[in-house]
PDB file of C-alpha atoms in Angstrom:
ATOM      1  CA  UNK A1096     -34.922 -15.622  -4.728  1.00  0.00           C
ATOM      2  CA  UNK A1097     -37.000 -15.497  -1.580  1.00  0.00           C
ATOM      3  CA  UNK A1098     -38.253 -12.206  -2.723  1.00  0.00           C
ATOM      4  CA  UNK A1099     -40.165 -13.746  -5.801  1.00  0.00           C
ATOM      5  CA  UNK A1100     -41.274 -16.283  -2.522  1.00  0.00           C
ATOM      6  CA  UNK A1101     -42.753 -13.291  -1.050  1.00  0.00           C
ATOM      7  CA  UNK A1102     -44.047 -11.263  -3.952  1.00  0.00           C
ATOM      8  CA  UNK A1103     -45.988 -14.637  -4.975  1.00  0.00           C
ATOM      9  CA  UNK A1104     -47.716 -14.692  -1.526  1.00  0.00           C
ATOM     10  CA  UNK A1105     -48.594 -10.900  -1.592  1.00  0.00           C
ATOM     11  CA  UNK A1106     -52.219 -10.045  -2.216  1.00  0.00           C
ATOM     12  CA  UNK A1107     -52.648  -7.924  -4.895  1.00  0.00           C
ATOM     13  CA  UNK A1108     -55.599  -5.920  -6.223  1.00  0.00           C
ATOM     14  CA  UNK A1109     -56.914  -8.506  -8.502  1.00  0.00           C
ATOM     15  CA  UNK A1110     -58.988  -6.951 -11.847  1.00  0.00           C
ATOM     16  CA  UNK A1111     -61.707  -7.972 -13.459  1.00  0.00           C
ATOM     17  CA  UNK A1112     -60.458  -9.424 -16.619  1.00  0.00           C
ATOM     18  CA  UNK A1113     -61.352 -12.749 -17.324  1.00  0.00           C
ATOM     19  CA  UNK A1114     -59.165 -13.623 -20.317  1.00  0.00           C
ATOM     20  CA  UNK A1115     -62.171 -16.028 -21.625  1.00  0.00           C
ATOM     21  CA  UNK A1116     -60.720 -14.771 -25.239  1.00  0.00           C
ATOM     22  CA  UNK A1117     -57.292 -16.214 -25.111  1.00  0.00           C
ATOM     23  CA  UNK A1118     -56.994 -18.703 -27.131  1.00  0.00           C
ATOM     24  CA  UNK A1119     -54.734 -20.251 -25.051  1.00  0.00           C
ATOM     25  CA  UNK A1120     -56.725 -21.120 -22.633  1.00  0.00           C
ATOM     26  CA  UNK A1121     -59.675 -21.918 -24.775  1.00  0.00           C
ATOM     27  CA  UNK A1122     -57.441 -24.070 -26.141  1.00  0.00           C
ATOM     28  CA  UNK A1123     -55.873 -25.822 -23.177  1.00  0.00           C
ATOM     29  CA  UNK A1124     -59.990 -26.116 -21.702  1.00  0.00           C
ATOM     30  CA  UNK A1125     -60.516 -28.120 -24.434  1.00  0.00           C
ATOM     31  CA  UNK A1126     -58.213 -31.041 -23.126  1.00  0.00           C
ATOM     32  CA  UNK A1127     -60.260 -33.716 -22.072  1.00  0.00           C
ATOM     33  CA  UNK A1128     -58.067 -34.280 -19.156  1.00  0.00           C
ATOM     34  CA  UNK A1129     -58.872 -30.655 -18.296  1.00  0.00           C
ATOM     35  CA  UNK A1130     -61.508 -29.847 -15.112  1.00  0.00           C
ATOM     36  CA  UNK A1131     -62.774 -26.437 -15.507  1.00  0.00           C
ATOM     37  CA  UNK A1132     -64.257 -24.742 -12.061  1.00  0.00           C
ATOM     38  CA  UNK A1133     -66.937 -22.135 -11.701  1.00  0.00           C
ATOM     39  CA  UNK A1134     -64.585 -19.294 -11.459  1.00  0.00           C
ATOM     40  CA  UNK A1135     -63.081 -20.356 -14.266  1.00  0.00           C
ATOM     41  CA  UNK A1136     -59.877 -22.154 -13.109  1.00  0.00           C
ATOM     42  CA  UNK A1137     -58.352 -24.753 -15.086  1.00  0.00           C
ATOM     43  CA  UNK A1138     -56.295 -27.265 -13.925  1.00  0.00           C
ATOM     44  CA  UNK A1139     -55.687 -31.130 -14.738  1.00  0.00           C
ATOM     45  CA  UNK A1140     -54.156 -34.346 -12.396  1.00  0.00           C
ATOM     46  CA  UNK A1141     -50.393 -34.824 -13.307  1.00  0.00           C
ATOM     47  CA  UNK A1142     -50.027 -37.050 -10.599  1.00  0.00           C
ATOM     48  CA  UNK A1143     -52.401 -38.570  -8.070  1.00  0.00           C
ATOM     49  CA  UNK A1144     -50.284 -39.303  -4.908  1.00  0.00           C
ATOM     50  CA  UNK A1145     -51.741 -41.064  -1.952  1.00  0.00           C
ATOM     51  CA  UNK A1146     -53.014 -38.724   0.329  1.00  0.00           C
ATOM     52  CA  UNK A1147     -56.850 -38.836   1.067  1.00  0.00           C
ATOM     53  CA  UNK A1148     -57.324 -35.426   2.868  1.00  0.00           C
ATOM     54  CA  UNK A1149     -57.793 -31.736   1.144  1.00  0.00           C
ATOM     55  CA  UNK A1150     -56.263 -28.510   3.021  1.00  0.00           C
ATOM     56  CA  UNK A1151     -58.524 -25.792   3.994  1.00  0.00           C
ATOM     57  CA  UNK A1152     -57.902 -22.311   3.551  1.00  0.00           C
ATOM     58  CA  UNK A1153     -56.922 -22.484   7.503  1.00  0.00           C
ATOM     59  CA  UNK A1154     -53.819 -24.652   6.943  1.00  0.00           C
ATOM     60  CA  UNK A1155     -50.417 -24.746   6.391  1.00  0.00           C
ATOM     61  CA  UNK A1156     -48.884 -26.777   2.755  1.00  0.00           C
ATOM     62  CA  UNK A1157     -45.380 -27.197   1.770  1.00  0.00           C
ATOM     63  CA  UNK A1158     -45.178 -27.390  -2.231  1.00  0.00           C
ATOM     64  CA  UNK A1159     -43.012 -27.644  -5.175  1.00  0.00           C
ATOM     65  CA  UNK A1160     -44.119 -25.711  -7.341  1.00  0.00           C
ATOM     66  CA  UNK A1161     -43.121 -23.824 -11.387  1.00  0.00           C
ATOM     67  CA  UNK A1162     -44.948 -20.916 -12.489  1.00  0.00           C
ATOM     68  CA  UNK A1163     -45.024 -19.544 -15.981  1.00  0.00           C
ATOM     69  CA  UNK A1164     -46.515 -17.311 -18.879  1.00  0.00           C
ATOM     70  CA  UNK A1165     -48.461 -18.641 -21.276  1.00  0.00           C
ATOM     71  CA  UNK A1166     -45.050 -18.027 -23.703  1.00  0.00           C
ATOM     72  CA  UNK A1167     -43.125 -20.345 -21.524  1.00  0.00           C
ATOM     73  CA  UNK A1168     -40.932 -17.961 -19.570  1.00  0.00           C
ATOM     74  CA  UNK A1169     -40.630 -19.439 -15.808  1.00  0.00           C
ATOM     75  CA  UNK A1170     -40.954 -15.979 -13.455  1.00  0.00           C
ATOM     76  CA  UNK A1171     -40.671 -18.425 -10.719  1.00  0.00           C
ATOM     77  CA  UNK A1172     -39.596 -21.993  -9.132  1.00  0.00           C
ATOM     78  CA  UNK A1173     -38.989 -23.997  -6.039  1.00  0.00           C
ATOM     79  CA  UNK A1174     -37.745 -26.774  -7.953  1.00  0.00           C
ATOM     80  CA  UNK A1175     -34.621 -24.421  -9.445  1.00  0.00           C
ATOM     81  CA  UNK A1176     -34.253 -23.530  -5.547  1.00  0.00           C
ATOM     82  CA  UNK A1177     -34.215 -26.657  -4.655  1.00  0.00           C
ATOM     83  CA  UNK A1178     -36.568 -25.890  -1.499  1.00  0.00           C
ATOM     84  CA  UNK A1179     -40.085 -26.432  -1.457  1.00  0.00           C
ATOM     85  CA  UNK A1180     -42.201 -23.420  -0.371  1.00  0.00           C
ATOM     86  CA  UNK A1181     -44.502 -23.550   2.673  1.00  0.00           C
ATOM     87  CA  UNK A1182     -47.415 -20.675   3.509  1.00  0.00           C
ATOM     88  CA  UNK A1183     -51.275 -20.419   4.739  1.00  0.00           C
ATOM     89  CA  UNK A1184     -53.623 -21.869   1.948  1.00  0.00           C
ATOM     90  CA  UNK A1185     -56.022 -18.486   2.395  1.00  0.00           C
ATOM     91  CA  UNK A1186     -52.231 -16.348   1.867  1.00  0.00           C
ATOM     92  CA  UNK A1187     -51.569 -16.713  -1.828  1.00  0.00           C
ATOM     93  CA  UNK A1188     -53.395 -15.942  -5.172  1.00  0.00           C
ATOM     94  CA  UNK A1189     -57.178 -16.855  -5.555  1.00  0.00           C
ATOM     95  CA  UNK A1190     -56.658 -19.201  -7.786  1.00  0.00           C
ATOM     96  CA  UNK A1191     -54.071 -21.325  -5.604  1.00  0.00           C
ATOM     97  CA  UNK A1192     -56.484 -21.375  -2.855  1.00  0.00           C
ATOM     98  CA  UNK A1193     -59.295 -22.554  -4.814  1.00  0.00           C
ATOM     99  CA  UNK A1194     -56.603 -24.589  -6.734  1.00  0.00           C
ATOM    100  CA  UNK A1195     -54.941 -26.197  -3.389  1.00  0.00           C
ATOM    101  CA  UNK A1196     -58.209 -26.984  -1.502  1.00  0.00           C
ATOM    102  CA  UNK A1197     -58.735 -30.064  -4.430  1.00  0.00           C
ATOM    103  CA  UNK A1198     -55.338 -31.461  -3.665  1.00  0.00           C
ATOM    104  CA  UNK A1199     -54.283 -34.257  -1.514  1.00  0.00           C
ATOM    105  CA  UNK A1200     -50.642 -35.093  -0.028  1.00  0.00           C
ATOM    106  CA  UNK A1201     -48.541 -36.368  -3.109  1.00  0.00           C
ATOM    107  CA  UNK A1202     -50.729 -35.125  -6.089  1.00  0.00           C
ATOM    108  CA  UNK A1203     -49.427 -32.995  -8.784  1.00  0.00           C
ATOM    109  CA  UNK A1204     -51.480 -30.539 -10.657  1.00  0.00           C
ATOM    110  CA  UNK A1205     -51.259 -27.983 -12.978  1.00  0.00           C
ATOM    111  CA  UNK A1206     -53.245 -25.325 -13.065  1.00  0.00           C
ATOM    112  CA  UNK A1207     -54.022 -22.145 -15.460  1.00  0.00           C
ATOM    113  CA  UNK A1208     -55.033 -19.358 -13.688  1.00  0.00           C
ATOM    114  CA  UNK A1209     -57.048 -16.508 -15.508  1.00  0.00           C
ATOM    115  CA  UNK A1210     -55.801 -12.914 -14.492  1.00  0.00           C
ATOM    116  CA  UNK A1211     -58.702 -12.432 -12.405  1.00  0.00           C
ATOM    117  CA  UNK A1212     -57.837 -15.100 -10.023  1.00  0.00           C
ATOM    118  CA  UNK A1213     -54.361 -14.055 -10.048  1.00  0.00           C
ATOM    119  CA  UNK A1214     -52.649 -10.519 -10.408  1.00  0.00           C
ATOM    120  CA  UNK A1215     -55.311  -8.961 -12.895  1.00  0.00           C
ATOM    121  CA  UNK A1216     -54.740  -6.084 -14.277  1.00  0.00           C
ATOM    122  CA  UNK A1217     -51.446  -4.762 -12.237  1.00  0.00           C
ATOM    123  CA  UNK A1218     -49.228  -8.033 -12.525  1.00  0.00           C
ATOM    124  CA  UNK A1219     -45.899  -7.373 -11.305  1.00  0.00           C
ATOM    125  CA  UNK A1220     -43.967  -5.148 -12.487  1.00  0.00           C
ATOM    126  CA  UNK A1221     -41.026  -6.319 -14.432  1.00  0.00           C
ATOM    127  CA  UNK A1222     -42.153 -10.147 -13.969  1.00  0.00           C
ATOM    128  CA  UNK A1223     -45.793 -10.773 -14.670  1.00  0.00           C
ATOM    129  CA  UNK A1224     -47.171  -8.421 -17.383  1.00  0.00           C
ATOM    130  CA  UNK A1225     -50.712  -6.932 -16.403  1.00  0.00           C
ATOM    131  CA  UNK A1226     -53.629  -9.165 -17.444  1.00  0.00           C
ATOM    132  CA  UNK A1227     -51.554 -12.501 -17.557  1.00  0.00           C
ATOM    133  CA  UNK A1228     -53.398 -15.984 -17.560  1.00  0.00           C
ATOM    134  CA  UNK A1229     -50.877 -18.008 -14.993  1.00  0.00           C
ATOM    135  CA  UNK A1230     -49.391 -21.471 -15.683  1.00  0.00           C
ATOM    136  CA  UNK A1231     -48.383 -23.275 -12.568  1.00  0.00           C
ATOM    137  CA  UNK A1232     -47.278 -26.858 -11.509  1.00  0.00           C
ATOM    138  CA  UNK A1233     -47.531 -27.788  -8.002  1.00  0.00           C
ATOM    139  CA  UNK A1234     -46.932 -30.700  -6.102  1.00  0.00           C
ATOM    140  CA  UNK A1235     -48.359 -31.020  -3.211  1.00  0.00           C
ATOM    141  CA  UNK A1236     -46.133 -32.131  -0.047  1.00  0.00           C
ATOM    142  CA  UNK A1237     -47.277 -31.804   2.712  1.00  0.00           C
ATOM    143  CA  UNK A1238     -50.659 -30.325   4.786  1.00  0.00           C
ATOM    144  CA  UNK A1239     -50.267 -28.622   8.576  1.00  0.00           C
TER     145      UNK A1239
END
């Protein structure tokens, strides 16, 4: 299990496909409770908890947290472990950074991550196909 852990903190070589086609995420970006960013991450407030500060890519967060394909297979999950995850903001997937720097202490978010922000075009061999838009929950439990 911690091996998925570590594989989801890796940096990757990201590619440069932007899956602005899918129609799944066209789809979910039409949501009106849907924020789109400038790179093109899309996320929306599950749960607003009652912390007042953001993390910075220099800090330390301990998170629940599911991810998914867009078909609904889970490649991964703290909340099946039953131990939150803690890393570096600045050590996991471009889109989690972005995604975790608009976070306070207690919120829950999903977000959908385009493959660009994620693993692009090499994924992960025999658990995220190349090219994969990235569904995660994450609640946010603590900032160091």
């Amino acid at each position: 299990m911690m091996k998925w852990v570590l594989i989801f903190l890796s940096l990757v070589v990201f590619g440069d496909n932007f899956m602005s086609d899918s129609p799944f995420y066209n789809d979910y970006a039409q949501n009106e409770d849907v924020v789109k960013t400038k790179s093109g991450l899309l996320y929306k407030v599950l749960k607003k908890g009652s912390g007042s500060v953001n993390p910075t890519e220099s800090q330390v967060v301990t998170v629940h947290y599911e991810g998914k394909l867009t078909d609904g297979t889970v490649f991964d999950s703290s909340f099946t472990r039953g131990v939150p995850a803690k890393f570096g903001v600045s050590q996991v997937i471009p889109g989690w950074v972005e995604g975790l720097q608009l976070m306070s202490e207690g919120d829950e978010y999903e977000f959908v991550i385009p493959s660009n922000l994620a693993y692009g075009q090499n994924g992960i061999p025999n658990v995220i196909p190349p090219n994969s838009i990235l569904i995660f929950k994450v609640n946010l439990i603590e900032i160091q």
